[in-house]
Coordinates of C-alpha atoms in Angstrom, one line a residue:
X1 CA 0.0 0.0 0.0
X2 CA 2.8 2.4 0.9
X3 CA 4.2 2.1 -2.6
X4 CA 1.5 4.2 -4.2
X5 CA -0.3 5.9 -1.2
X6 CA 1.3 8.6 0.8
X7 CA -0.4 9.1 4.3
X8 CA -1.3 12.5 5.6
X9 CA 1.0 12.0 8.6
X10 CA 4.0 9.9 9.4
X11 CA 3.0 8.0 12.6
X12 CA 3.2 4.5 14.0
X13 CA 0.4 2.0 14.5
X14 CA 0.9 2.5 18.3
X15 CA 0.5 6.3 18.0
X16 CA -2.6 5.9 15.7
X17 CA -4.2 3.6 18.3
X18 CA -3.7 6.1 21.0
X19 CA -5.1 8.9 18.9
X20 CA -8.1 6.8 17.9
X21 CA -9.0 5.8 21.5
X22 CA -8.4 9.3 22.8
X23 CA -10.9 10.7 20.3
X24 CA -13.5 8.0 21.2
X25 CA -12.9 8.7 24.9
X26 CA -13.2 12.5 24.5
X27 CA -16.5 12.2 22.6
X28 CA -18.0 9.7 25.1
X29 CA -18.4 7.0 22.3
X30 CA -16.9 4.3 24.5
X31 CA -17.6 3.3 28.1
X32 CA -14.6 2.8 30.4
X33 CA -14.9 -1.0 30.0
X34 CA -15.2 -0.8 26.2
X35 CA -12.2 1.6 26.1
X36 CA -9.9 -0.8 28.0
X37 CA -11.1 -3.8 26.0
X38 CA -10.6 -2.1 22.7
X39 CA -7.1 -0.8 23.8
X40 CA -6.1 -4.3 24.8
X41 CA -7.2 -5.9 21.5
X42 CA -5.7 -3.2 19.3
X43 CA -2.3 -3.3 21.2
X44 CA -2.3 -7.1 20.8
X45 CA -2.8 -6.6 17.0
X46 CA -0.1 -4.0 17.0
X47 CA 2.4 -6.3 18.6
X48 CA 1.6 -9.0 16.0
X49 CA 2.3 -6.5 13.3
X50 CA 5.6 -5.5 14.8
X51 CA 6.7 -9.1 14.9
X52 CA 6.1 -9.1 11.1
X53 CA 8.1 -5.9 10.6
X54 CA 5.0 -3.7 10.2
X55 CA 5.0 -0.5 12.2
X56 CA 3.1 2.0 10.1
X57 CA -0.7 2.0 9.4
X58 CA -0.2 2.3 5.7
X59 CA 1.8 -1.0 5.6
X60 CA -1.1 -3.0 7.1
X61 CA -2.4 -5.4 4.5
X62 CA -5.2 -7.9 4.3
X63 CA -3.0 -11.0 4.7
X64 CA -1.5 -9.7 8.0
X65 CA -5.0 -9.2 9.4
X66 CA -6.0 -12.7 8.3
X67 CA -2.8 -14.2 9.7
X68 CA -3.5 -12.4 13.0
X69 CA -7.1 -13.8 13.2
X70 CA -5.9 -17.3 12.3
X71 CA -3.3 -17.1 15.2
X72 CA -6.1 -16.5 17.7
X73 CA -7.3 -19.7 19.4
X74 CA -10.7 -18.4 20.4
X75 CA -14.3 -19.0 19.6
X76 CA -15.9 -17.5 16.5
X77 CA -18.0 -15.2 18.5
X78 CA -14.9 -13.6 20.1
X79 CA -13.1 -13.5 16.7
X80 CA -16.1 -11.7 15.2
X81 CA -15.8 -9.0 18.0
X82 CA -12.1 -8.5 17.2
X83 CA -12.9 -8.1 13.5
X84 CA -15.3 -5.3 14.4
X85 CA -12.7 -3.7 16.6
X86 CA -10.1 -3.7 13.9
X87 CA -12.7 -2.5 11.4
X88 CA -13.6 0.5 13.6
X89 CA -9.9 1.4 14.0
X90 CA -9.3 1.2 10.3
X91 CA -12.4 3.4 9.7
X92 CA -10.6 6.0 11.8
X93 CA -7.3 5.5 9.8
X94 CA -9.2 6.1 6.5
X95 CA -10.9 9.2 7.9
X96 CA -7.5 10.6 9.0
X97 CA -6.0 9.8 5.5
X98 CA -3.5 7.4 7.1
X99 CA -4.6 4.5 4.9
X100 CA -6.4 4.3 1.6
X101 CA -9.0 1.6 2.2
X102 CA -10.5 -0.3 5.2
X103 CA -9.3 -3.8 4.3
X104 CA -10.8 -5.3 7.5
X105 CA -14.3 -4.3 6.4
X106 CA -14.2 -6.8 3.5
X107 CA -13.0 -9.8 5.5
X108 CA -15.5 -12.6 5.6
X109 CA -17.2 -12.8 9.0
X110 CA -17.2 -16.2 10.9
X111 CA -20.5 -17.9 11.2
X112 CA -22.1 -17.8 14.6
X113 CA -24.6 -20.3 15.8
X114 CA -25.7 -19.0 19.3
X115 CA -26.7 -21.8 21.7
X116 CA -30.3 -21.9 23.0
X117 CA -30.3 -19.6 26.0
X118 CA -31.3 -20.7 29.4
X119 CA -33.8 -18.8 31.5
X120 CA -35.7 -19.4 34.8
X121 CA -39.4 -19.8 34.9
X122 CA -41.5 -18.2 37.6
X123 CA -41.4 -21.3 39.9
X124 CA -37.6 -21.4 39.7
X125 CA -37.4 -17.7 40.5
X126 CA -39.6 -18.4 43.6
X127 CA -37.3 -21.3 44.5
X128 CA -34.3 -19.0 44.2
X129 CA -35.7 -16.2 46.3
X130 CA -37.0 -18.5 49.1
X131 CA -33.7 -20.3 49.2
X132 CA -31.7 -17.1 49.5
X133 CA -34.0 -15.8 52.2
X134 CA -33.4 -19.0 54.2
X135 CA -29.7 -19.6 53.7
X136 CA -28.0 -16.2 53.1
X137 CA -26.4 -14.6 56.2
X138 CA -28.5 -12.1 58.1
X139 CA -26.0 -9.4 57.1
X140 CA -26.1 -10.1 53.3
X141 CA -29.7 -11.3 52.7
X142 CA -31.3 -7.9 52.2
X143 CA -28.5 -6.7 49.8
X144 CA -28.7 -9.9 47.8
X145 CA -32.4 -10.0 47.4
X146 CA -32.5 -6.4 46.3
X147 CA -29.8 -7.2 43.7
X148 CA -31.8 -10.2 42.4
X149 CA -34.9 -8.1 42.1
X150 CA -33.1 -5.4 40.2
X151 CA -32.0 -8.0 37.7
X152 CA -35.4 -9.8 37.4
X153 CA -37.9 -6.9 38.0
X154 CA -36.3 -4.1 35.9
X155 CA -33.7 -6.1 34.0
X156 CA -30.6 -4.1 35.0
X157 CA -27.2 -5.1 33.8
X158 CA -24.6 -5.9 36.5
X159 CA -22.6 -2.8 35.7
X160 CA -25.8 -0.6 36.0
X161 CA -26.6 -2.1 39.4
X162 CA -23.2 -1.9 41.0
X163 CA -22.6 1.7 39.7
X164 CA -25.8 2.9 41.4
X165 CA -25.2 5.8 43.8
X166 CA -27.4 6.8 46.7
X167 CA -28.6 9.9 44.8
X168 CA -29.8 7.7 41.9
X169 CA -32.4 6.1 44.1
X170 CA -35.5 8.4 44.3
X171 CA -37.8 6.5 46.6
X172 CA -40.0 9.6 47.1
X173 CA -40.8 9.4 43.4
X174 CA -40.5 5.6 43.1
X175 CA -37.8 6.1 40.5
X176 CA -34.3 4.8 39.8
X177 CA -31.9 6.9 37.6
X178 CA -29.7 4.4 35.8
X179 CA -26.5 5.2 33.9
X180 CA -26.5 3.1 30.7
X181 CA -23.7 2.5 28.2
X182 CA -22.2 5.7 26.8
X183 CA -23.3 7.5 30.0
X184 CA -26.9 7.8 29.0
X185 CA -29.2 8.2 32.0
X186 CA -32.7 6.5 32.0
X187 CA -35.4 6.9 34.6
X188 CA -37.0 3.6 35.6
X189 CA -40.0 3.2 37.8
X190 CA -39.9 1.2 41.0
X191 CA -42.7 -1.0 42.2
X192 CA -43.6 -1.2 45.9
X193 CA -41.7 -4.5 46.4
X194 CA -38.4 -2.9 45.1
X195 CA -38.9 0.2 47.2
X196 CA -39.4 -2.0 50.3
X197 CA -36.3 -4.0 49.4
X198 CA -34.3 -0.7 49.1
X199 CA -35.5 0.3 52.6
X200 CA -34.6 -3.1 54.1
X201 CA -31.1 -2.8 52.6
X202 CA -30.7 0.8 53.8
X203 CA -31.7 -0.3 57.3
X204 CA -28.7 -2.7 57.6
X205 CA -26.2 -0.8 55.3
X206 CA -24.9 1.4 58.1
X207 CA -23.5 -1.7 59.7
X208 CA -21.1 -2.2 56.8
X209 CA -17.6 -0.8 56.6
X210 CA -17.6 1.9 54.0
X211 CA -21.2 2.9 54.6
X212 CA -20.1 6.6 54.1
X213 CA -19.4 5.8 50.4
X214 CA -21.9 6.9 47.8
X215 CA -22.2 3.4 46.2
X216 CA -25.6 1.8 47.0
X217 CA -24.1 -1.7 47.1
X218 CA -21.1 -2.6 49.3
X219 CA -19.1 -5.7 49.7
X220 CA -18.4 -7.3 53.0
X221 CA -15.0 -5.4 53.0
X222 CA -16.7 -2.0 52.7
X223 CA -15.9 -1.5 49.0
X224 CA -18.0 -1.0 45.9
X225 CA -19.2 -4.4 44.7
X226 CA -17.4 -5.8 41.6
X227 CA -18.9 -7.7 38.7
X228 CA -17.0 -10.9 39.7
X229 CA -18.4 -10.7 43.3
X230 CA -22.0 -10.3 42.0
X231 CA -21.4 -13.3 39.7
X232 CA -20.3 -15.3 42.7
X233 CA -23.3 -14.2 44.8
X234 CA -25.8 -15.2 42.1
X235 CA -24.0 -18.5 41.2
X236 CA -23.8 -19.5 44.8
X237 CA -27.4 -18.7 45.4
X238 CA -28.5 -20.8 42.3
X239 CA -26.4 -23.7 43.5
X240 CA -27.9 -23.5 47.0
X241 CA -31.4 -23.5 45.5
X242 CA -30.6 -26.6 43.4
X243 CA -31.0 -24.8 40.1
X244 CA -28.5 -25.9 37.4
X245 CA -28.3 -24.0 34.1
X246 CA -25.5 -23.7 31.6
X247 CA -24.9 -20.0 32.6
X248 CA -25.3 -19.4 36.3
X249 CA -24.5 -15.6 36.6
X250 CA -26.6 -12.5 37.0
X251 CA -27.3 -12.2 33.3
X252 CA -29.4 -15.3 33.7
X253 CA -31.7 -13.4 36.1
X254 CA -31.9 -10.4 33.8
X255 CA -32.7 -12.6 30.8
X256 CA -35.3 -14.5 32.9
X257 CA -37.0 -11.3 34.0
X258 CA -37.3 -10.0 30.4
X259 CA -38.4 -13.4 29.1
X260 CA -41.2 -13.7 31.7
X261 CA -42.4 -10.2 30.8
X262 CA -42.5 -11.1 27.1
X263 CA -44.3 -14.3 27.7
X264 CA -46.9 -12.4 29.8
X265 CA -47.6 -10.3 26.8
X266 CA -46.0 -7.1 28.0
X267 CA -45.1 -4.4 25.5
X268 CA -41.9 -5.3 23.7
X269 CA -40.8 -1.7 23.3
X270 CA -41.1 -1.2 27.1
X271 CA -39.1 -4.4 27.7
X272 CA -36.5 -3.0 25.3
X273 CA -36.3 0.2 27.4
X274 CA -35.8 -1.7 30.6
X275 CA -33.0 -3.8 29.0
X276 CA -31.4 -0.6 27.7
X277 CA -31.2 -2.0 24.2
X278 CA -30.8 0.4 21.3
X279 CA -31.9 -2.2 18.8
X280 CA -35.2 -4.1 19.1
X281 CA -33.7 -7.1 17.3
X282 CA -31.4 -7.5 20.4
X283 CA -34.4 -7.6 22.6
X284 CA -36.0 -10.3 20.4
X285 CA -33.3 -12.8 21.6
X286 CA -35.0 -12.7 25.0
X287 CA -38.3 -14.1 23.6
X288 CA -39.0 -17.8 24.4
X289 CA -41.8 -20.2 24.4
X290 CA -42.3 -23.7 25.7
X291 CA -43.7 -26.7 23.8
X292 CA -47.1 -26.7 25.6
X293 CA -47.6 -23.0 24.7
X294 CA -46.9 -23.8 21.1
X295 CA -49.3 -26.8 21.2
X296 CA -52.1 -24.6 22.7
X297 CA -51.5 -21.9 20.1
X298 CA -51.9 -24.4 17.2
X299 CA -55.0 -25.8 18.9
X300 CA -56.5 -22.3 18.9
X301 CA -56.0 -21.9 15.1
X302 CA -59.1 -21.1 13.2
X303 CA -60.4 -24.0 11.1
X304 CA -61.6 -22.7 7.7
X305 CA -64.1 -25.0 6.0
X306 CA -65.5 -26.5 9.2
X307 CA -69.1 -25.5 9.3
X308 CA -72.4 -27.2 10.3
X309 CA -73.9 -25.9 7.1
X310 CA -73.3 -27.6 3.8
X311 CA -72.0 -25.0 1.4
X312 CA -73.8 -26.8 -1.5

């Protein structure tokens, strides 16, 4: 590429990565987690290029991208994510006139066959809540049950729950102000059960170390809860309740809450809002049915031609 294309500036791939990420960070296009993930993947690609004597953006060619992808011993779903990361980076390089074409955009995408997703039915959720109420320690039970309800009742993400601050909980208005991806803030209504669970947690929260911190949820060590800790709390609770699914973490509860709402005939756009999805097609993945529901639907089908009167 460099033989016939002259870039606007003479910079290294490493410098271009930093410029790209700084721009995304400045405009708020990436969450902190996405920023770090993207930086990690792009720097890994940059090191691969250096090992092959490629240090400038204009020298990146399709074969080096393909070789890099081939070297990764990961699932197709993860590989697809990396293709999108490199494609986004190369879009930036094109816009800055550092390369001529986005060669990553034309790479064939791996086929993804998502497995059937597990979710809990209402009886299993009842079993989980009752088990946690009986077996969790007196100090942790109110915190844990509130967390579970935020996942099942209003379908929060783990990051949204653990990043809640005291000022985000507006009990007087029965509202929660939730910071979504890209720092978008949504207002979500609270039902009486959730409001009561917040009050129960607030009653014991002063007994925790770090209770002067602004985070709603605290660990036993008085720090903000971390995603891994929440995953452990939910997984342990499911195990105690005797509920075994392929994925045992908090996303199972979020997915279950959304699925039960959809099966109850709730408005899909409102479910999309609770989930914080920008695309309704993403929400559709949360729709499920069981065999008996399908059988009953078919049985309800109208039967044209069946009439007591003879049409002749």
